[in-house]
């Protein structure tokens, strides 16, 4: 699809897909996609209370039949918005796949996220955190209630990521060393490892010392945070550096220009980049094109499927970019072949028909383009596509052009 099917806006679209910075003025551009956040309540027998769960599904979820990996996240109400935006940005730039995000909202945060009961007391001699130490129970809630319910209600792939901040990060480390197979990857931000005399850090040291193999990716980060908080982060990083666990991937980053609160946004960005490191695949350094064309892309995503444990098709938008690369390299036959492949692979998408139609129109075959524009228009309306108005405008223009051409003949 290119808006209004003009050469100028098509060029904008191609160069944008290749990450070339342009000054664009007075251009009609497609509407950016966005996901949908819904909420549901789960009556937890494990926790003895009702919990509110936020679920963000990707754009198109309601109309397609695709399944997605899932990112589970503590403090869901605090971090859903910026995390969803980060995911949308990264997916639009081909750096990670689309994800479902499940955010758990809080009731008693200290109770749920701390592995050990705190013995700290206030000035009056009373326990400062009397309900603390419920992390094992909270982890059981994830394993036996939340994850099964999410996988029952939503179309998911067998790949789970966990993200937690502060005490949520402490819980992430606890989950990793307690139930190492429950999640495939962790984005752990600013861990409160100093909790109860660093007992979780001590258990982590024993865990990594005895672990031989662990197919998990861990990204852990911290801001400019001095004292015990920062010292235990350094100890964790040193522990990870000397670990020799097969298939275990990790990265630890100290972001000195961030604080305890602000470090989350950047950490979710870089954490997801780490989890999906190498997702984009090899590119030509000059043109930005995928090496090996469509066959090269298919081979790359086959390797990713083996790595992540489920079938990962070559993305529609990547194939579309390849088609436009051929189109602007003045290779119309190759472009049409790629666009046709996209139609075959993603027949429910309006955009694939619009792009193929444009290739035919540029080649002077308005008779072949017009019905494809019509198909894009119809699907755009059916799917409530954010670019439905663009598809309609393209069809109306092509229809008028075909009518005029037929009249002249």
Coordinates of C-alpha atoms in Angstrom, one line a residue:
X1 CA 0.0 0.0 0.0
X2 CA 1.1 3.5 -0.7
X3 CA -1.2 6.4 0.1
X4 CA -3.0 7.7 -2.9
X5 CA -0.7 5.5 -4.9
X6 CA 1.6 8.4 -6.0
X7 CA 5.3 8.1 -6.7
X8 CA 6.2 10.6 -4.0
X9 CA 4.3 8.9 -1.2
X10 CA 5.5 5.5 -2.4
X11 CA 9.1 6.7 -2.2
X12 CA 8.4 7.9 1.4
X13 CA 7.1 4.5 2.3
X14 CA 10.1 2.7 0.9
X15 CA 12.7 5.0 2.4
X16 CA 10.9 4.8 5.8
X17 CA 11.1 1.1 5.7
X18 CA 14.8 1.3 5.1
X19 CA 15.2 3.7 8.1
X20 CA 16.4 6.6 6.0
X21 CA 15.6 10.0 7.7
X22 CA 13.6 12.4 5.5
X23 CA 12.0 15.7 5.9
X24 CA 8.4 14.9 4.8
X25 CA 6.0 17.8 4.3
X26 CA 2.4 17.8 3.2
X27 CA 2.4 14.0 2.7
X28 CA -0.6 11.8 3.2
X29 CA 0.6 8.9 5.3
X30 CA -1.0 5.7 6.6
X31 CA -2.3 5.7 10.2
X32 CA 0.0 3.9 12.6
X33 CA -1.3 0.7 14.2
X34 CA -2.0 0.4 17.9
X35 CA -2.9 -2.5 20.1
X36 CA -5.9 -3.0 22.4
X37 CA -5.8 -3.2 26.2
X38 CA -8.6 -5.1 27.9
X39 CA -9.0 -6.2 31.5
X40 CA -10.5 -9.3 33.2
X41 CA -10.8 -10.5 36.8
X42 CA -9.6 -13.8 38.0
X43 CA -10.8 -15.2 41.3
X44 CA -7.6 -16.7 42.8
X45 CA -7.9 -19.7 45.1
X46 CA -4.2 -19.6 45.7
X47 CA -4.2 -15.9 46.8
X48 CA -7.6 -16.0 48.3
X49 CA -8.7 -12.8 46.4
X50 CA -9.8 -11.4 43.1
X51 CA -7.1 -10.0 40.9
X52 CA -7.5 -7.6 38.0
X53 CA -5.4 -8.5 34.9
X54 CA -4.6 -6.1 32.0
X55 CA -4.1 -7.7 28.6
X56 CA -2.8 -5.9 25.6
X57 CA -3.3 -7.7 22.3
X58 CA -1.6 -6.6 19.1
X59 CA -3.3 -4.7 16.2
X60 CA -5.3 -7.1 14.1
X61 CA -5.7 -9.7 16.9
X62 CA -9.5 -9.6 16.7
X63 CA -9.6 -10.3 12.9
X64 CA -6.6 -12.6 12.3
X65 CA -5.9 -16.1 13.5
X66 CA -2.3 -15.6 14.6
X67 CA -0.8 -16.7 17.9
X68 CA 1.7 -14.6 19.8
X69 CA 4.4 -14.9 22.5
X70 CA 3.4 -13.5 25.9
X71 CA 5.1 -10.9 28.1
X72 CA 4.0 -11.2 31.7
X73 CA 4.6 -8.1 33.9
X74 CA 4.2 -7.1 37.5
X75 CA 2.9 -3.6 38.3
X76 CA 0.8 -3.8 35.2
X77 CA -1.1 -0.6 35.7
X78 CA 2.1 1.4 36.1
X79 CA 4.0 0.0 33.1
X80 CA 1.4 -1.2 30.5
X81 CA 1.2 2.0 28.5
X82 CA 4.9 2.7 27.9
X83 CA 5.7 -1.1 27.5
X84 CA 3.0 -1.5 24.8
X85 CA 4.3 1.6 23.0
X86 CA 7.9 0.2 23.1
X87 CA 6.7 -3.1 21.7
X88 CA 4.8 -1.3 18.9
X89 CA 7.8 0.8 18.0
X90 CA 10.2 -2.3 18.0
X91 CA 7.8 -4.4 15.9
X92 CA 7.2 -1.6 13.4
X93 CA 11.0 -1.5 12.9
X94 CA 11.3 -5.2 12.6
X95 CA 13.3 -5.7 15.8
X96 CA 11.0 -8.1 17.7
X97 CA 7.7 -10.0 17.0
X98 CA 4.3 -8.8 18.1
X99 CA 3.6 -9.7 21.7
X100 CA 0.6 -10.1 24.0
X101 CA 1.3 -8.3 27.2
X102 CA -0.3 -9.5 30.5
X103 CA 0.0 -7.0 33.3
X104 CA -0.9 -8.0 36.9
X105 CA -2.2 -5.1 39.0
X106 CA -1.3 -4.9 42.7
X107 CA -3.2 -5.6 45.9
X108 CA -0.4 -6.2 48.5
X109 CA 2.7 -5.7 46.5
X110 CA 5.2 -6.3 49.3
X111 CA 3.5 -9.6 50.2
X112 CA 3.5 -10.9 46.6
X113 CA 6.9 -9.9 45.4
X114 CA 9.2 -10.7 48.3
X115 CA 10.6 -14.3 48.7
X116 CA 11.6 -14.0 52.4
X117 CA 9.6 -12.6 55.3
X118 CA 11.3 -9.4 56.5
X119 CA 12.5 -9.1 60.1
X120 CA 12.9 -5.4 60.0
X121 CA 11.1 -3.5 62.8
X122 CA 9.9 0.1 63.2
X123 CA 10.7 2.3 66.1
X124 CA 7.9 0.8 68.2
X125 CA 9.3 -2.7 67.7
X126 CA 6.6 -3.9 65.3
X127 CA 7.4 -5.7 62.1
X128 CA 7.8 -3.1 59.3
X129 CA 6.5 -5.4 56.6
X130 CA 4.3 -7.9 58.4
X131 CA 2.7 -9.4 55.2
X132 CA 6.0 -9.9 53.4
X133 CA 7.4 -13.2 52.1
X134 CA 4.6 -14.4 49.8
X135 CA 6.6 -14.8 46.5
X136 CA 6.3 -18.6 46.4
X137 CA 2.5 -18.3 46.7
X138 CA 2.5 -15.6 44.0
X139 CA 4.6 -17.7 41.7
X140 CA 2.2 -20.6 42.3
X141 CA -0.6 -18.2 41.2
X142 CA 1.2 -17.5 37.9
X143 CA 1.9 -21.2 37.3
X144 CA -1.4 -22.8 38.2
X145 CA -4.0 -20.0 37.6
X146 CA -2.9 -17.0 35.6
X147 CA -0.9 -18.6 32.8
X148 CA -3.5 -21.4 32.2
X149 CA -6.2 -18.8 32.1
X150 CA -4.3 -16.6 29.7
X151 CA -3.5 -19.6 27.5
X152 CA -7.2 -20.6 27.6
X153 CA -8.6 -17.2 26.6
X154 CA -6.0 -16.0 24.1
X155 CA -4.0 -17.4 21.2
X156 CA -0.5 -17.8 22.4
X157 CA 2.8 -19.3 21.3
X158 CA 4.8 -21.5 23.7
X159 CA 7.2 -18.6 24.6
X160 CA 6.9 -16.6 27.8
X161 CA 8.8 -13.5 28.9
X162 CA 8.7 -12.1 32.4
X163 CA 9.3 -8.4 33.3
X164 CA 9.6 -7.0 36.8
X165 CA 10.8 -3.7 38.4
X166 CA 12.4 -3.2 41.8
X167 CA 10.6 -5.8 44.1
X168 CA 9.2 -7.1 40.8
X169 CA 12.7 -7.7 39.7
X170 CA 13.5 -9.4 43.0
X171 CA 10.5 -11.7 42.2
X172 CA 11.9 -12.2 38.6
X173 CA 15.2 -13.5 40.0
X174 CA 13.3 -15.6 42.5
X175 CA 11.2 -17.1 39.7
X176 CA 14.3 -17.8 37.6
X177 CA 16.0 -19.8 40.3
X178 CA 12.9 -21.4 41.8
X179 CA 11.0 -22.4 38.6
X180 CA 13.6 -22.1 35.8
X181 CA 11.3 -23.6 33.1
X182 CA 8.2 -21.4 33.7
X183 CA 9.5 -18.5 31.7
X184 CA 11.8 -18.5 28.7
X185 CA 13.3 -15.0 29.2
X186 CA 13.4 -12.3 31.9
X187 CA 13.7 -8.5 31.8
X188 CA 14.7 -7.7 35.4
X189 CA 14.9 -4.0 36.2
X190 CA 16.6 -2.5 39.3
X191 CA 16.5 -5.6 41.5
X192 CA 16.0 -5.1 45.3
X193 CA 18.4 -7.9 46.0
X194 CA 19.3 -6.4 49.4
X195 CA 16.0 -7.5 50.7
X196 CA 16.4 -9.5 54.0
X197 CA 20.2 -9.6 54.0
X198 CA 20.5 -10.4 50.3
X199 CA 19.0 -13.9 50.8
X200 CA 17.9 -14.1 47.1
X201 CA 21.4 -13.3 45.9
X202 CA 22.9 -16.0 48.1
X203 CA 20.4 -18.5 46.6
X204 CA 21.2 -17.3 43.1
X205 CA 24.9 -18.0 43.7
X206 CA 24.1 -21.6 44.7
X207 CA 21.8 -22.0 41.8
X208 CA 24.2 -20.9 39.1
X209 CA 27.0 -22.8 40.7
X210 CA 25.1 -26.1 40.4
X211 CA 23.3 -25.4 37.1
X212 CA 24.7 -27.1 34.1
X213 CA 22.3 -26.1 31.4
X214 CA 19.6 -23.4 31.2
X215 CA 17.9 -22.3 27.9
X216 CA 17.0 -18.8 29.3
X217 CA 17.8 -15.2 28.4
X218 CA 18.2 -12.7 31.3
X219 CA 18.5 -9.0 30.9
X220 CA 19.1 -7.2 34.2
X221 CA 19.6 -3.4 34.6
X222 CA 19.9 -0.7 37.2
X223 CA 20.0 3.1 37.2
X224 CA 22.4 5.4 39.1
X225 CA 21.5 3.8 42.5
X226 CA 24.2 3.8 45.2
X227 CA 24.3 1.9 48.4
X228 CA 23.3 -1.7 49.0
X229 CA 20.9 -1.6 46.0
X230 CA 23.8 -0.9 43.6
X231 CA 26.3 -3.1 45.4
X232 CA 24.1 -6.2 45.2
X233 CA 23.6 -5.5 41.5
X234 CA 27.3 -5.5 41.0
X235 CA 27.6 -8.8 42.9
X236 CA 24.9 -10.3 40.7
X237 CA 26.7 -9.1 37.5
X238 CA 30.0 -10.7 38.8
X239 CA 28.1 -13.9 39.6
X240 CA 26.7 -14.0 36.1
X241 CA 30.1 -13.3 34.5
X242 CA 31.7 -16.3 36.2
X243 CA 28.8 -18.6 35.5
X244 CA 29.4 -21.3 32.9
X245 CA 25.9 -22.5 32.1
X246 CA 25.1 -24.0 28.7
X247 CA 22.6 -22.1 26.5
X248 CA 22.2 -19.3 29.2
X249 CA 22.3 -15.8 27.6
X250 CA 22.5 -12.7 29.8
X251 CA 23.3 -9.0 29.8
X252 CA 23.7 -6.6 32.7
X253 CA 23.6 -2.9 32.2
X254 CA 24.0 0.1 34.6
X255 CA 22.3 3.2 33.2
X256 CA 24.0 6.0 35.0
X257 CA 21.8 8.8 33.5
X258 CA 18.6 7.1 34.9
X259 CA 17.2 6.7 38.4
X260 CA 15.3 4.0 40.1
X261 CA 12.0 5.1 38.5
X262 CA 13.1 6.3 35.0
X263 CA 15.3 3.2 34.3
X264 CA 12.2 1.1 33.5
X265 CA 11.3 2.4 30.0
X266 CA 14.8 2.1 28.5
X267 CA 15.3 -1.2 30.2
X268 CA 12.2 -2.7 28.6
X269 CA 13.5 -1.4 25.2
X270 CA 17.0 -2.9 25.6
X271 CA 15.7 -6.0 27.4
X272 CA 13.4 -6.9 24.6
X273 CA 16.2 -6.2 22.1
X274 CA 18.4 -8.7 24.1
X275 CA 15.7 -11.3 24.2
X276 CA 15.2 -11.0 20.4
X277 CA 18.8 -10.4 19.5
X278 CA 19.4 -11.2 15.8
X279 CA 15.7 -11.1 15.0
X280 CA 16.0 -8.8 12.0
X281 CA 18.5 -10.9 10.2
X282 CA 21.5 -10.0 7.9
X283 CA 21.1 -6.9 5.7
X284 CA 23.0 -5.4 2.8
X285 CA 24.9 -2.5 4.4
X286 CA 24.3 -0.1 1.5
X287 CA 20.7 -0.7 0.6
X288 CA 19.4 -2.2 3.8
X289 CA 17.8 -5.1 1.8
X290 CA 17.6 -8.6 3.3
X291 CA 20.5 -10.7 2.1
X292 CA 19.3 -13.5 -0.2
X293 CA 15.9 -12.0 -0.9
X294 CA 12.8 -13.9 0.1
X295 CA 14.6 -17.2 0.2
X296 CA 17.2 -15.7 2.5
X297 CA 14.5 -14.3 4.8
X298 CA 12.6 -17.6 4.9
X299 CA 15.9 -19.4 5.9
X300 CA 16.5 -16.8 8.6
X301 CA 13.0 -17.2 10.1
X302 CA 13.4 -21.0 10.0
X303 CA 16.5 -20.7 12.2
X304 CA 14.5 -18.4 14.5
X305 CA 11.7 -21.0 14.7
X306 CA 14.3 -23.6 15.9
X307 CA 15.7 -21.1 18.4
X308 CA 12.4 -20.0 20.0
X309 CA 10.6 -23.3 19.7
X310 CA 7.6 -22.5 17.5
X311 CA 7.0 -21.8 13.8
X312 CA 7.8 -18.2 12.9
X313 CA 6.7 -17.1 9.4
X314 CA 8.5 -14.4 7.5
X315 CA 6.6 -11.2 8.4
X316 CA 4.2 -9.7 6.0
X317 CA 5.7 -6.2 6.3
X318 CA 9.2 -7.5 5.6
X319 CA 8.0 -9.2 2.4
X320 CA 6.2 -6.0 1.5
X321 CA 9.4 -4.0 1.9
X322 CA 11.2 -6.4 -0.4
X323 CA 8.6 -5.9 -3.1
X324 CA 9.0 -2.1 -3.0
X325 CA 12.8 -2.5 -3.1
X326 CA 12.4 -4.3 -6.4
X327 CA 9.8 -1.8 -7.6
X328 CA 12.1 1.2 -7.0
X329 CA 15.1 -0.8 -8.5
X330 CA 12.9 -0.9 -11.6
X331 CA 12.5 -4.7 -11.5
X332 CA 8.7 -4.9 -11.8
X333 CA 8.5 -8.6 -12.5
X334 CA 10.5 -9.4 -9.3
X335 CA 8.3 -7.0 -7.4
X336 CA 5.1 -8.6 -8.6
X337 CA 6.4 -12.1 -7.7
X338 CA 7.2 -11.0 -4.2
X339 CA 3.9 -9.2 -3.7
X340 CA 2.0 -12.3 -5.1
X341 CA 3.9 -14.4 -2.5
X342 CA 2.7 -12.1 0.2
X343 CA -0.9 -12.4 -1.0
X344 CA -0.6 -16.2 -0.8
X345 CA 0.8 -16.1 2.7
X346 CA -1.4 -13.4 4.2
X347 CA -4.7 -13.6 2.3
X348 CA -6.6 -11.9 5.1
X349 CA -4.5 -8.7 4.9
X350 CA -5.8 -5.7 3.0
X351 CA -2.4 -4.3 2.5
X352 CA -1.0 -7.2 0.5
X353 CA -3.6 -6.7 -2.2
X354 CA -3.1 -2.9 -2.2
X355 CA 0.6 -3.3 -2.8
X356 CA 0.2 -5.9 -5.6
X357 CA -2.3 -3.6 -7.2
X358 CA 0.1 -0.7 -7.1
X359 CA 2.8 -2.8 -8.9
X360 CA 0.3 -3.7 -11.6
X361 CA -0.8 -0.1 -12.0
X362 CA 2.7 1.2 -12.4
X363 CA 3.2 -1.4 -15.1
X364 CA 0.2 0.0 -17.0
X365 CA -2.2 -2.9 -16.1
X366 CA -5.0 -1.0 -14.4
X367 CA -7.3 -3.8 -15.4
X368 CA -5.4 -6.1 -13.1
X369 CA -4.9 -3.5 -10.4
X370 CA -8.5 -2.3 -10.0
X371 CA -10.0 -5.6 -8.6
X372 CA -7.1 -5.9 -6.2
X373 CA -7.7 -2.4 -4.9
X374 CA -11.3 -3.4 -4.5
X375 CA -10.3 -6.5 -2.5
X376 CA -8.1 -4.3 -0.3
X377 CA -10.9 -1.8 0.2
X378 CA -13.4 -4.6 1.2
X379 CA -11.0 -6.3 3.6
X380 CA -10.0 -2.9 5.1
X381 CA -13.7 -2.2 5.9
X382 CA -14.3 -5.7 7.2
X383 CA -11.2 -5.7 9.5
X384 CA -11.7 -2.1 10.7
X385 CA -8.2 -1.5 9.4
X386 CA -6.7 1.9 10.4
X387 CA -5.9 2.5 6.7
X388 CA -9.4 1.6 5.4
X389 CA -9.9 5.2 4.1
X390 CA -6.6 4.9 2.1
X391 CA -7.6 1.6 0.5
X392 CA -11.0 3.1 -0.4
X393 CA -9.4 6.2 -2.0
X394 CA -7.0 4.0 -4.0
X395 CA -9.9 1.8 -5.3
X396 CA -12.0 4.8 -6.3
X397 CA -9.2 6.4 -8.2
X398 CA -8.3 3.1 -9.9
X399 CA -12.0 2.5 -10.8
X400 CA -12.3 5.9 -12.4
X401 CA -9.1 5.4 -14.3
X402 CA -10.2 2.0 -15.6
X403 CA -13.5 3.4 -16.6
X404 CA -11.8 6.2 -18.5
X405 CA -9.4 3.8 -20.2
X406 CA -12.2 1.5 -21.2
X407 CA -14.1 4.4 -22.7
X408 CA -11.1 5.5 -24.8
X409 CA -10.6 2.0 -26.1

